[in-house]
Amino acid sequence: MKKAINYINETLGTNALENQNSNYFLGNLPLYLSQTYKVFDTILFDKNIVLVEQASEDNFSILQTEKHLQLIRSAIGKTVVLVLENLQSYDRKRLIEKGINFIVPGKQLFLPDLFINLSENYTRAKTKQKNKNLMPSSQFLLLYHIIHGNTNWNMEEHSFKEIAKKLEYTPMAVSYAVEDLMQNELIEVSGEKEKYIKFKFERKELWRRAEEQNLLTSPVLKTVYVDDLTGNVSMLRTNASALPEYTSLNPSKQHYYAIEKSAFYFLQKNNGLINANTREGKYAIEVWKYNPRTLAAEMPNHQSVVDPLSLYLSLKDNHDERVEMALEQIIEKMIW
């Protein structure tokens, strides 16, 4: 906690002092909170604030921490600031989105309650002309490599033509996707007659960088509701119907399925969608920008559900607390 106090004073030019909370304040907290957090009282700009630090950051959860901070604030009646020794970039982004006061000594001081946001020492992406988001084909290649990096078929060992054949894209589409990934500094290309991809980072770091730069988007183009399905087109469970496969969330009453856009338009053209509309129906059909079946191929559950990372991206803007907790579980359980 001294590091946090020193960082506040050095950064803001203040004279805040560490003053461990009295037993009176701790007595207002439930026992599990007083055991989970170290709590300190201090004054900053004539405002009484409470610094809280987790006894252990091993199982850090944004949603759980947010609940705990709200309980502490209610019990103590003061501005509460979370102190963290380390913070992953995607967790930092979510704390900021949720407006949670936090300090990472030596790196960032984010106190929206005091209108303060100072950041330093975070590596930033080079500012060069690039697409705002990856193209669907580029995102597909990146996710395929991250998800299937431990399988026998390694994308880095195959030429563009072989990648196109394996992943059911045209060679031209693969070339455009590769150029997109190069512009965003995620890959390098080698070879002359036959060209090969070389990813610049390990799979977990690739995901982290792509997320931090907001390169990844939901694969869902649109959602259509139908009362029944006909035809022979195979679909995978997605959305709330797929979350139980990867998380502890219970199945939903609404049935969700994912289908690639060309397959959807085939069904639509051949009257394979009964009472299609944008509001309600027995089945919710998510029309995807890329083929969910190809991306999920060779996974243990590939016959039934979409891949976990596309599922995460399709739901990351969902503000239902249960879904947010489920998405955290997906990333925590992901085998990188």
XYZ file of C-alpha atoms in Angstrom:
336
model
C 0.000 0.000 0.000
C 2.950 2.334 0.576
C 3.789 2.090 -3.125
C 0.292 3.309 -4.002
C 0.515 6.231 -1.549
C 3.961 7.215 -2.864
C 2.738 6.984 -6.452
C -0.234 9.245 -5.682
C 2.020 11.824 -4.029
C 4.683 11.746 -6.750
C 2.159 11.889 -9.590
C -0.249 14.462 -8.181
C 2.108 16.442 -5.971
C -0.013 15.797 -2.914
C 0.794 14.788 0.645
C -1.582 11.881 1.154
C -0.670 9.755 4.151
C -1.177 6.062 4.779
C -3.516 5.462 7.687
C -4.706 1.905 8.140
C -8.424 1.796 8.817
C -9.561 1.377 12.367
C -11.374 -1.728 13.584
C -14.530 0.385 13.464
C -14.445 0.513 9.668
C -13.445 -3.109 9.323
C -16.255 -4.061 11.658
C -18.746 -2.689 9.136
C -17.588 -5.171 6.504
C -18.689 -8.786 6.113
C -16.026 -11.156 7.369
C -15.169 -12.536 3.917
C -14.454 -8.998 2.634
C -12.234 -8.061 5.558
C -10.299 -11.267 4.918
C -10.106 -10.730 1.147
C -8.949 -7.093 1.163
C -6.489 -4.885 2.972
C -8.280 -1.592 3.626
C -6.609 1.790 4.207
C -7.998 5.240 4.840
C -6.432 8.436 3.467
C -7.270 11.981 2.383
C -6.739 13.217 -1.169
C -7.612 16.781 -2.182
C -9.581 17.166 1.051
C -11.661 14.149 0.090
C -11.684 11.057 2.274
C -10.938 7.961 0.201
C -10.406 4.303 1.042
C -7.731 2.267 -0.720
C -8.453 -1.446 -0.979
C -5.968 -4.092 -2.018
C -6.712 -7.747 -2.610
C -4.778 -10.129 -0.413
C -4.196 -12.209 -3.552
C -4.603 -11.291 -7.236
C -4.333 -14.885 -8.456
C -8.039 -15.226 -9.261
C -8.833 -11.629 -10.146
C -12.373 -11.226 -11.530
C -13.740 -7.895 -12.742
C -17.374 -8.700 -11.934
C -16.666 -10.121 -8.495
C -14.365 -7.216 -7.626
C -16.971 -4.707 -8.793
C -19.545 -6.255 -6.444
C -17.084 -6.261 -3.548
C -16.157 -2.605 -4.062
C -19.826 -1.618 -4.098
C -20.356 -3.467 -0.793
C -17.309 -1.803 0.764
C -18.440 1.621 -0.394
C -21.931 1.044 1.009
C -20.534 -0.156 4.342
C -17.941 2.610 4.764
C -19.657 5.470 2.947
C -16.503 6.748 1.234
C -14.922 6.756 -2.223
C -13.263 3.380 -2.757
C -10.129 2.929 -4.898
C -8.833 -0.468 -5.959
C -5.047 -0.935 -5.764
C -3.465 -3.554 -8.036
C 0.145 -4.628 -8.377
C -0.356 -5.974 -11.900
C -3.146 -5.578 -14.440
C -3.683 -7.159 -17.838
C -4.585 -4.737 -20.625
C -8.014 -6.258 -21.246
C -8.826 -6.066 -17.511
C -7.640 -2.445 -17.454
C -9.967 -1.683 -20.358
C -12.954 -3.246 -18.594
C -12.248 -1.410 -15.321
C -12.218 1.869 -17.250
C -15.425 0.970 -19.110
C -17.129 0.254 -15.786
C -15.862 3.499 -14.219
C -14.084 1.737 -11.348
C -11.456 3.767 -9.453
C -8.103 1.985 -9.553
C -4.374 2.510 -9.158
C -1.523 0.461 -10.576
C 1.560 2.013 -8.907
C 4.044 3.238 -11.495
C 1.648 2.707 -14.397
C -1.817 4.189 -14.054
C -4.012 6.216 -11.768
C -7.670 6.177 -12.841
C -10.009 7.996 -10.450
C -13.184 8.964 -12.329
C -14.830 9.988 -9.033
C -12.111 12.662 -8.766
C -11.914 13.339 -12.530
C -8.356 12.014 -12.702
C -6.906 9.714 -15.374
C -3.128 9.512 -15.692
C -1.365 6.707 -17.536
C 2.273 5.881 -18.226
C 4.569 2.996 -19.104
C 1.955 1.044 -21.075
C 3.119 -0.150 -24.446
C 1.036 1.444 -27.158
C 0.536 0.271 -30.688
C 2.357 2.240 -33.368
C 0.165 4.861 -34.925
C 0.034 4.094 -38.615
C -2.692 3.931 -41.185
C -4.627 0.693 -40.665
C -8.130 -0.684 -40.708
C -10.231 0.124 -37.680
C -11.158 -3.557 -37.376
C -9.818 -6.659 -39.019
C -11.673 -7.893 -42.063
C -13.798 -11.002 -41.358
C -11.343 -13.185 -43.296
C -8.379 -11.721 -41.361
C -10.117 -12.301 -38.043
C -10.903 -15.850 -39.134
C -7.238 -16.612 -39.902
C -6.090 -15.099 -36.620
C -8.661 -16.968 -34.538
C -7.995 -20.231 -36.360
C -4.304 -19.984 -35.512
C -5.014 -19.123 -31.863
C -7.587 -21.886 -31.408
C -5.810 -24.630 -33.379
C -2.209 -23.744 -32.574
C -1.649 -27.049 -30.788
C -3.033 -29.272 -33.546
C -1.166 -31.182 -36.241
C -2.076 -28.653 -38.947
C 0.053 -25.570 -38.335
C -0.885 -22.588 -40.499
C 2.705 -21.308 -40.443
C 3.892 -24.472 -42.223
C 1.564 -24.076 -45.210
C 1.565 -21.782 -48.225
C -1.164 -19.275 -48.958
C -2.696 -21.704 -51.484
C -2.753 -24.529 -48.956
C -4.305 -22.237 -46.326
C -6.990 -21.199 -48.796
C -7.847 -24.825 -49.593
C -7.903 -25.891 -45.945
C -9.997 -22.974 -44.708
C -12.311 -22.765 -47.739
C -11.254 -19.324 -48.933
C -10.012 -18.251 -52.343
C -6.248 -17.592 -52.680
C -7.082 -13.939 -53.370
C -9.109 -13.674 -50.147
C -6.224 -15.175 -48.166
C -3.825 -12.664 -49.753
C -6.047 -9.747 -48.718
C -6.402 -11.175 -45.202
C -2.635 -11.582 -44.885
C -2.083 -7.991 -45.993
C -4.578 -6.841 -43.365
C -2.784 -8.789 -40.631
C 0.565 -7.386 -41.792
C -0.732 -3.814 -41.652
C -1.758 -4.421 -38.060
C 1.700 -5.838 -37.256
C 0.497 -9.276 -36.199
C 2.342 -11.351 -38.811
C 5.336 -11.414 -41.102
C 5.515 -13.067 -44.540
C 8.401 -15.097 -45.920
C 9.089 -16.879 -49.198
C 9.058 -15.843 -52.837
C 7.307 -18.305 -55.125
C 5.391 -19.866 -52.238
C 4.657 -17.461 -49.396
C 4.249 -18.364 -45.725
C 2.826 -16.636 -42.654
C 4.819 -16.150 -39.478
C 2.892 -14.849 -36.466
C 4.928 -12.329 -34.491
C 3.676 -13.314 -31.037
C 2.553 -16.302 -29.016
C -1.157 -17.097 -29.246
C -2.187 -15.524 -25.919
C -0.248 -12.374 -26.764
C -1.854 -12.239 -30.213
C -5.285 -12.300 -28.585
C -4.284 -9.669 -26.039
C -2.896 -7.285 -28.655
C -5.841 -7.709 -31.013
C -8.269 -7.080 -28.153
C -6.328 -4.082 -26.849
C -6.310 -2.473 -30.295
C -10.048 -3.183 -30.790
C -9.284 -5.139 -33.945
C -11.732 -7.945 -33.209
C -15.472 -7.635 -33.736
C -18.555 -9.777 -33.381
C -18.856 -12.368 -36.159
C -22.637 -11.869 -36.222
C -23.934 -10.028 -39.263
C -27.588 -10.186 -38.191
C -30.034 -12.343 -36.237
C -33.210 -13.780 -37.753
C -35.949 -15.585 -35.805
C -37.894 -18.474 -37.313
C -40.641 -20.841 -36.135
C -39.178 -23.893 -37.849
C -36.294 -25.048 -40.021
C -36.354 -27.107 -43.172
C -33.614 -28.157 -45.534
C -30.360 -29.955 -45.004
C -28.111 -27.136 -43.774
C -26.148 -27.948 -40.632
C -25.791 -25.289 -37.940
C -23.929 -24.958 -34.634
C -25.286 -23.865 -31.284
C -24.193 -20.358 -30.322
C -24.989 -17.481 -27.949
C -26.775 -18.622 -24.759
C -27.219 -22.087 -26.264
C -23.438 -22.558 -26.486
C -22.341 -20.913 -23.230
C -23.150 -24.009 -21.099
C -20.592 -25.926 -23.163
C -17.780 -23.640 -21.977
C -19.094 -22.162 -18.725
C -21.287 -22.871 -15.714
C -24.230 -20.933 -17.177
C -27.474 -22.887 -17.530
C -29.048 -23.424 -20.990
C -31.510 -20.812 -22.226
C -35.077 -21.410 -23.363
C -34.351 -19.626 -26.630
C -32.493 -21.822 -29.145
C -29.586 -20.038 -30.877
C -27.787 -21.318 -33.959
C -24.979 -19.919 -36.100
C -24.800 -20.231 -39.873
C -22.449 -18.803 -42.498
C -24.039 -16.073 -44.596
C -23.991 -17.871 -47.960
C -25.669 -20.921 -46.390
C -28.289 -18.637 -44.846
C -29.058 -16.987 -48.168
C -29.362 -20.474 -49.726
C -32.002 -21.355 -47.114
C -33.744 -18.053 -47.661
C -33.832 -18.529 -51.439
C -35.175 -22.066 -51.128
C -37.892 -21.287 -48.543
C -35.991 -23.031 -45.755
C -36.902 -20.434 -43.105
C -40.424 -20.612 -41.710
C -41.938 -17.261 -40.673
C -38.585 -15.468 -40.682
C -38.610 -12.155 -38.791
C -36.408 -9.909 -36.646
C -38.343 -10.166 -33.374
C -39.189 -13.647 -32.120
C -39.429 -17.321 -32.956
C -38.542 -20.792 -31.719
C -35.076 -20.531 -33.256
C -32.754 -17.512 -33.356
C -30.459 -17.819 -36.365
C -27.244 -15.793 -36.186
C -25.900 -15.085 -39.661
C -22.090 -15.074 -39.376
C -19.567 -13.176 -41.479
C -17.360 -16.276 -41.671
C -18.008 -20.011 -41.488
C -18.458 -21.075 -37.847
C -18.242 -24.765 -38.760
C -14.825 -24.450 -40.422
C -13.447 -22.480 -37.481
C -14.757 -25.019 -34.953
C -13.559 -28.011 -36.981
C -11.389 -30.550 -35.155
C -12.393 -29.236 -31.742
C -13.743 -31.910 -29.342
C -17.233 -30.432 -29.567
C -17.047 -29.278 -33.192
C -20.240 -31.071 -34.193
C -22.407 -29.056 -31.839
C -21.155 -25.567 -30.834
C -19.204 -22.608 -32.182
C -15.617 -21.939 -31.121
C -15.101 -20.207 -27.728
C -13.352 -17.041 -28.965
C -15.947 -16.191 -31.618
C -18.608 -16.884 -29.000
C -16.833 -14.453 -26.666
C -16.684 -11.769 -29.375
C -20.353 -12.231 -30.268
C -21.376 -11.519 -26.650
C -18.699 -9.172 -25.298
C -21.006 -6.133 -25.526
C -23.770 -7.933 -23.627
C -24.217 -6.262 -20.222
C -26.112 -9.099 -18.548
C -24.119 -9.886 -15.425
C -24.454 -13.650 -15.843
C -23.179 -13.453 -19.411
C -20.251 -11.245 -18.379
C -19.246 -13.788 -15.752
C -19.536 -16.587 -18.314
C -17.296 -14.705 -20.756
C -14.670 -14.316 -18.050
C -14.768 -18.080 -17.590
C -14.196 -18.625 -21.313
C -10.977 -16.588 -21.317
C -9.782 -18.060 -18.017
C -10.305 -21.622 -19.258
C -8.927 -21.036 -22.758
C -5.952 -23.310 -23.432
C -3.472 -20.978 -25.084
